[in-house]
Each structure stands twice: as structure tokens, then as C-alpha cells.
Short mmCIF file of C-alpha atoms in Angstrom, two decimals:
data_model
loop_
_atom_site.label_atom_id
_atom_site.label_comp_id
_atom_site.label_asym_id
_atom_site.label_seq_id
_atom_site.Cartn_x
_atom_site.Cartn_y
_atom_site.Cartn_z
CA UNK A 255 5.12 -24.76 0.63
CA UNK A 256 1.92 -23.74 -1.17
CA UNK A 257 1.35 -20.07 -1.96
CA UNK A 258 -2.26 -18.92 -2.07
CA UNK A 259 -2.33 -15.67 -4.03
CA UNK A 260 -6.01 -14.93 -4.51
CA UNK A 261 -7.67 -12.42 -2.13
CA UNK A 262 -9.06 -14.03 0.99
CA UNK A 263 -10.99 -12.78 3.96
CA UNK A 264 -12.05 -13.98 7.34
CA UNK A 265 -14.88 -15.80 5.61
CA UNK A 266 -12.48 -18.22 3.91
CA UNK A 267 -10.32 -18.49 7.01
CA UNK A 268 -13.33 -19.62 9.04
CA UNK A 269 -13.84 -22.47 6.62
CA UNK A 270 -10.21 -23.50 6.93
CA UNK A 271 -10.57 -23.63 10.69
CA UNK A 272 -13.09 -26.46 10.36
CA UNK A 273 -10.28 -28.98 10.16
CA UNK A 274 -8.76 -27.77 13.42
CA UNK A 275 -11.89 -27.47 15.56
CA UNK A 276 -10.95 -30.25 17.93
CA UNK A 277 -8.26 -32.89 18.44
CA UNK A 278 -11.08 -35.43 18.50
CA UNK A 279 -11.25 -35.23 14.70
CA UNK A 280 -8.42 -37.74 14.54
CA UNK A 281 -10.68 -40.79 14.85
CA UNK A 282 -9.76 -44.25 13.63
CA UNK A 283 -13.08 -44.91 11.86
CA UNK A 284 -13.08 -42.93 8.54
CA UNK A 285 -16.88 -42.83 8.52
CA UNK A 286 -16.99 -41.25 11.97
CA UNK A 287 -14.28 -38.79 11.00
CA UNK A 288 -16.14 -37.78 7.83
CA UNK A 289 -19.34 -37.25 9.85
CA UNK A 290 -17.52 -35.03 12.34
CA UNK A 291 -15.95 -33.02 9.51
CA UNK A 292 -19.37 -32.52 7.90
CA UNK A 293 -20.82 -31.40 11.23
CA UNK A 294 -17.95 -28.99 11.79
CA UNK A 295 -18.39 -27.56 8.30
CA UNK A 296 -22.15 -27.13 8.83
CA UNK A 297 -21.52 -25.37 12.13
CA UNK A 298 -18.95 -23.08 10.53
CA UNK A 299 -21.28 -22.25 7.64
CA UNK A 300 -24.12 -21.43 10.03
CA UNK A 301 -21.83 -19.19 12.04
CA UNK A 302 -20.68 -17.46 8.86
CA UNK A 303 -24.24 -16.58 7.89
CA UNK A 304 -25.10 -15.45 11.43
CA UNK A 305 -22.01 -13.25 11.75
CA UNK A 306 -21.97 -11.64 8.29
CA UNK A 307 -25.67 -11.16 7.70
CA UNK A 308 -25.20 -8.46 5.05
CA UNK A 309 -23.42 -10.77 2.60
CA UNK A 310 -24.72 -13.48 0.31
CA UNK A 311 -22.71 -16.68 -0.20
CA UNK A 312 -23.19 -19.00 -3.17
CA UNK A 313 -21.18 -21.94 -1.89
CA UNK A 314 -19.24 -23.13 1.11
CA UNK A 315 -16.46 -25.68 1.42
CA UNK A 316 -13.49 -26.57 3.57
CA UNK A 317 -10.45 -24.47 2.65
CA UNK A 318 -7.04 -26.09 2.13
CA UNK A 319 -5.61 -24.06 5.02
CA UNK A 320 -5.46 -25.90 8.35
CA UNK A 321 -4.16 -25.14 11.82
CA UNK A 322 -3.04 -21.90 13.40
CA UNK A 323 -2.46 -18.82 11.25
CA UNK A 324 0.41 -16.40 11.86
CA UNK A 325 0.80 -12.85 10.62
CA UNK A 326 4.03 -11.48 9.16
CA UNK A 327 5.21 -8.44 7.20
CA UNK A 328 7.27 -8.73 4.01
CA UNK A 329 8.46 -5.52 2.33
CA UNK A 330 5.59 -3.61 3.88
CA UNK A 331 2.91 -6.14 2.94
CA UNK A 332 0.99 -8.22 5.48
CA UNK A 333 0.96 -11.95 4.77
CA UNK A 334 -0.37 -14.97 6.68
CA UNK A 335 1.34 -18.31 7.22
CA UNK A 336 -0.23 -21.66 8.14
CA UNK A 337 2.65 -23.96 9.14
CA UNK A 338 0.48 -27.07 9.56
CA UNK A 339 -0.63 -27.12 5.92
CA UNK A 340 2.37 -25.08 4.71
CA UNK A 341 0.27 -22.38 3.09
CA UNK A 342 1.27 -18.76 2.56
CA UNK A 343 -1.76 -16.48 2.17
CA UNK A 344 -1.84 -13.05 0.56
CA UNK A 345 -5.09 -12.25 2.32
CA UNK A 346 -7.35 -9.47 3.51
CA UNK A 347 -8.91 -10.17 6.91
CA UNK A 348 -12.05 -8.36 8.09
CA UNK A 349 -13.71 -8.54 11.47
CA UNK A 350 -17.46 -8.93 11.94
CA UNK A 351 -17.90 -5.11 11.86
CA UNK A 352 -16.28 -4.81 8.44
CA UNK A 353 -13.00 -3.39 9.73
CA UNK A 354 -10.06 -4.26 7.49
CA UNK A 355 -7.63 -5.71 10.04
CA UNK A 356 -4.96 -6.33 7.41
CA UNK A 357 -4.93 -2.67 6.39
CA UNK A 358 -4.72 -1.61 10.04
CA UNK A 359 -1.72 -3.88 10.60
CA UNK A 360 -0.07 -2.55 7.46
CA UNK A 361 -0.60 1.08 8.52
CA UNK A 362 0.79 0.35 11.99
CA UNK A 363 3.87 -1.17 10.39
CA UNK A 364 4.25 1.82 8.11
CA UNK A 365 4.05 4.16 11.09
CA UNK A 366 6.91 2.28 12.75
CA UNK A 367 8.98 2.43 9.57
CA UNK A 368 8.39 6.17 9.24
CA UNK A 369 11.05 6.64 11.88
CA UNK A 370 13.66 5.55 9.33
CA UNK A 371 12.80 8.45 7.02
CA UNK A 372 14.76 11.67 7.42
CA UNK A 373 12.78 14.42 5.62
CA UNK A 374 15.89 16.60 5.48
CA UNK A 375 17.47 14.09 3.06
CA UNK A 376 14.62 14.23 0.53
CA UNK A 377 14.52 16.19 -2.71
CA UNK A 378 11.93 18.82 -1.78
CA UNK A 379 9.57 20.12 -4.46
CA UNK A 380 6.86 22.70 -3.79
CA UNK A 381 6.35 25.62 -1.38
CA UNK A 382 7.63 25.16 2.16
CA UNK A 383 4.34 26.23 3.77
CA UNK A 384 2.19 23.75 1.80
CA UNK A 385 0.86 20.41 3.13
CA UNK A 386 3.65 17.84 3.02
CA UNK A 387 3.68 14.37 1.47
CA UNK A 388 6.52 11.87 1.36
CA UNK A 389 6.74 10.36 -2.10
CA UNK A 390 8.64 7.30 -3.28
CA UNK A 391 8.80 7.59 -7.04
CA UNK A 392 10.41 6.33 -10.25
CA UNK A 393 11.04 8.60 -13.31
CA UNK A 394 10.03 5.77 -15.68
CA UNK A 395 6.84 4.82 -13.83
CA UNK A 396 3.75 5.94 -15.85
CA UNK A 397 1.63 6.24 -12.71
CA UNK A 398 4.32 8.42 -11.12
CA UNK A 399 4.21 10.64 -14.19
CA UNK A 400 0.42 10.82 -13.94
CA UNK A 401 0.75 11.72 -10.28
CA UNK A 402 3.14 14.55 -11.17
CA UNK A 403 0.58 15.93 -13.62
CA UNK A 404 -2.08 15.66 -10.91
CA UNK A 405 0.02 17.67 -8.44
CA UNK A 406 0.68 20.31 -11.11
CA UNK A 407 -3.03 20.59 -11.86
CA UNK A 408 -3.84 20.95 -8.16
CA UNK A 409 -1.16 23.62 -7.72
CA UNK A 410 -2.78 25.56 -10.57
CA UNK A 411 -6.07 25.35 -8.62
CA UNK A 412 -4.37 26.90 -5.58
CA UNK A 413 -3.78 23.58 -3.78
CA UNK A 414 -0.01 23.08 -3.84
CA UNK A 415 1.83 20.43 -1.84
CA UNK A 416 5.35 20.08 -0.52
CA UNK A 417 6.69 16.82 -1.96
CA UNK A 418 9.58 15.10 -0.20
CA UNK A 419 10.98 12.90 -2.96
CA UNK A 420 12.89 9.64 -2.58
CA UNK A 421 13.78 7.72 -5.73
CA UNK A 422 12.99 4.03 -6.31
CA UNK A 423 15.62 2.82 -8.77
CA UNK A 424 15.26 -0.95 -8.72
CA UNK A 425 12.18 -1.41 -10.93
CA UNK A 426 12.98 0.15 -14.32
CA UNK A 427 16.46 -0.21 -15.86
CA UNK A 428 17.08 3.50 -16.55
CA UNK A 429 15.46 4.86 -13.39
CA UNK A 430 18.73 5.14 -11.44
CA UNK A 431 20.47 7.06 -14.25
CA UNK A 432 17.53 9.46 -14.63
CA UNK A 433 17.31 9.99 -10.86
CA UNK A 434 21.05 10.74 -10.77
CA UNK A 435 20.59 13.20 -13.65
CA UNK A 436 17.89 15.04 -11.70
CA UNK A 437 19.98 15.17 -8.54
CA UNK A 438 23.07 16.39 -10.42
CA UNK A 439 21.20 19.19 -12.23
CA UNK A 440 21.64 22.84 -11.27
CA UNK A 441 17.84 23.28 -11.20
CA UNK A 442 16.75 19.94 -9.79
CA UNK A 443 13.04 20.78 -9.74
CA UNK A 444 13.10 21.77 -13.43
CA UNK A 445 15.01 18.57 -14.28
CA UNK A 446 12.45 16.58 -12.29
CA UNK A 447 9.55 18.16 -14.19
CA UNK A 448 11.23 17.51 -17.53
CA UNK A 449 11.96 13.85 -16.71
CA UNK A 450 8.42 13.22 -15.51
CA UNK A 451 6.95 14.81 -18.63
CA UNK A 452 8.78 12.17 -20.66
CA UNK A 453 11.75 14.24 -21.81
CA UNK A 454 15.12 12.47 -21.93
CA UNK A 455 18.17 14.65 -22.64
CA UNK A 456 20.82 13.35 -25.07
CA UNK A 457 23.30 13.08 -22.21
CA UNK A 458 22.30 12.33 -18.62
CA UNK A 459 24.24 14.24 -16.01
CA UNK A 460 26.41 12.27 -13.62
CA UNK A 461 28.06 13.21 -10.34
CA UNK A 462 29.36 11.44 -7.25
CA UNK A 463 26.89 13.21 -4.96
CA UNK A 464 23.89 12.24 -7.10
CA UNK A 465 25.04 8.64 -7.44
CA UNK A 466 25.51 8.38 -3.67
CA UNK A 467 22.02 9.83 -3.08
CA UNK A 468 20.43 7.30 -5.45
CA UNK A 469 22.16 4.48 -3.53
CA UNK A 470 21.07 5.97 -0.20
CA UNK A 471 17.46 6.18 -1.41
CA UNK A 472 17.63 2.52 -2.49
CA UNK A 473 18.70 1.52 1.02
CA UNK A 474 15.80 3.49 2.50
CA UNK A 475 13.34 1.89 0.04
CA UNK A 476 14.43 -1.55 1.25
CA UNK A 477 14.25 -0.54 4.91
CA UNK A 478 10.79 1.02 4.65
CA UNK A 479 9.51 -1.86 2.51
CA UNK A 480 8.40 0.03 -0.58
CA UNK A 481 7.62 -2.50 -3.32
CA UNK A 482 5.77 -0.37 -5.89
CA UNK A 483 5.55 3.15 -7.22
CA UNK A 484 4.27 5.61 -6.50
CA UNK A 485 4.09 5.07 -2.76
CA UNK A 486 3.11 8.04 -0.64
CA UNK A 487 2.84 8.87 3.03
CA UNK A 488 0.31 11.59 3.78
CA UNK A 489 -0.86 12.44 7.29
CA UNK A 490 1.18 9.42 8.48
CA UNK A 491 -0.93 7.15 6.26
CA UNK A 492 0.60 4.88 3.63
CA UNK A 493 -0.95 5.24 0.16
CA UNK A 494 0.08 2.61 -2.37
CA UNK A 495 -0.29 3.72 -5.97
CA UNK A 496 -1.88 6.79 -7.51
CA UNK A 497 -5.07 6.87 -5.43
CA UNK A 498 -6.62 10.11 -6.66
CA UNK A 499 -9.64 10.05 -4.34
CA UNK A 500 -7.43 9.69 -1.24
CA UNK A 501 -5.17 12.50 -2.41
CA UNK A 502 -8.16 14.76 -3.11
CA UNK A 503 -9.37 14.07 0.44
CA UNK A 504 -5.90 14.88 1.79
CA UNK A 505 -5.90 18.22 -0.03
CA UNK A 506 -9.43 19.01 1.18
CA UNK A 507 -8.39 18.33 4.79
CA UNK A 508 -5.54 20.80 4.46
CA UNK A 509 -7.35 23.44 2.43
CA UNK A 510 -6.91 26.96 3.77
CA UNK A 511 -10.13 28.41 5.26
CA UNK A 512 -10.57 31.04 2.55
CA UNK A 513 -10.06 28.50 -0.21
CA UNK A 514 -12.36 26.00 1.48
CA UNK A 515 -15.09 28.64 1.71
CA UNK A 516 -14.65 29.57 -1.95
CA UNK A 517 -14.93 25.94 -3.02
CA UNK A 518 -18.02 25.52 -0.83
CA UNK A 519 -19.64 28.59 -2.37
CA UNK A 520 -18.95 27.30 -5.88
CA UNK A 521 -20.46 23.90 -5.06
CA UNK A 522 -23.65 25.56 -3.84
#
């Protein structure tokens, strides 16, 4: 099987379809077959330019992918499979209106997997009446540490969040031990803050309850399909990585009226 790992879109998929336009392409005379393939490619290129008029294309050629494409989900990521040419595509598919169909499919899958998450089993950090985010995180992940600093800065601005924490322990070698230390601490939030600021105590706390919770979180990570950290769910939307602009928008949507007015007045 061939794995195609570069980003693709519907534009490239249209080119690949040129080889499967009609069963009549299987003609005995190679010259006739080549002529039909050229005609099919010209027709596909013309259709590409007519459909996506706002884009400029430098070249056009038949893609290695042939036959029907199928969509699948692997650990939360949408992939495409072409059994005829045995290609696996890590692709992004857009329709003619610019809608990212791959992202829509991924969000729909994430919504289904949300049902596996029990918020009551999370480590909760932040005020109970604040907007809530579900956060899959790793104490050794630098982007997770940056995200923690971001949340702290926003809380200082009067925009706190309620973070429902689940630990991802399969990426960095000491993540499980540090997560267990946090969960076994008397003040778990303080231990969390210390770990995410880069502090490592001489001895990491251990306890059966914390170890069991780390293992339980690992099972949930596999079930939900989290493959990177941080991964967040905010307003039922999956956010992969530390996407500051999306998180700012989330906070703005949930800003209290008085705060929103104050911010508006300042911006004027």
C-alpha cells in the first residue's frame, strides 16, 4: 500500500478521477487509450478552472490515485483510502463553496466520541461558574505548558475557565509519573500549576488511586482518539493544539455582559 502524506484537496482528487471516468478507457489500442486519457484530463482541468474560479493553478496532471475513494477515521483523524490503486491519503477535501468537508467529518466524529467522556471523572481546575473546556494534556508537553500560562493570564484579566483535565501519558516517558504525582497530591491544583511551570520535586508522589486514574485516562484517550496534546473540546468543538485565536474567540463568546461592555469601551 502507498501512503500519500502531503496535504491534498478536492482539486487533486478530481485529477485522480480522470483514470476512472469510464470503463471504455480499457481499449486495446494504446494510442486510442492515450488519446482518451488526454481528453479526460483536459476535461477535468477545464472543470477545475470553471468550478474553483478564485484559485490559480500552475500545473495539472493525473494523480496516482485511481478508482473510488472511501473515508475512514483513525484515532480521531479523517483519512481516505483508494483500494484500486492502494493509496492511503491524509487529505483535506473542500467543496466548491470552500467548505472544509474533512473538518466537518472530524467534528461530527468528535461529537459522537464526546459521549464517552464523563466530566465528573476529570480533574477540575478553575471556578465552577466559569465557561468549561475539556482538556487532554501532558505535563511534559511544552504547548500544554504554554496553554496553562495562557489560561492564567486570561484569569488575571477576569476571564477564567473551568478546565476538566484528562492526562495523556503515552507521549513523554515521565508524563504518567508526573500525572500520578499531581493526582496523589493534597492540593492537586497547586501540584498541577507547579508541574506545568516546569518544577519537578525530588520525589514524585505515588498512590494506588492516582495510578488507577492515570490508567483510566489512558483508556479514554484511546477511545476518544486523542493523538496529540493539548487537545481541547470547547462548545462541543474539537481544538487540536494550542490555537490561541480559537480560544480567545471562545472566551469572547462567553464573556459576561459587564465585562464585554468594558472591553468594548476600551477598544473604542
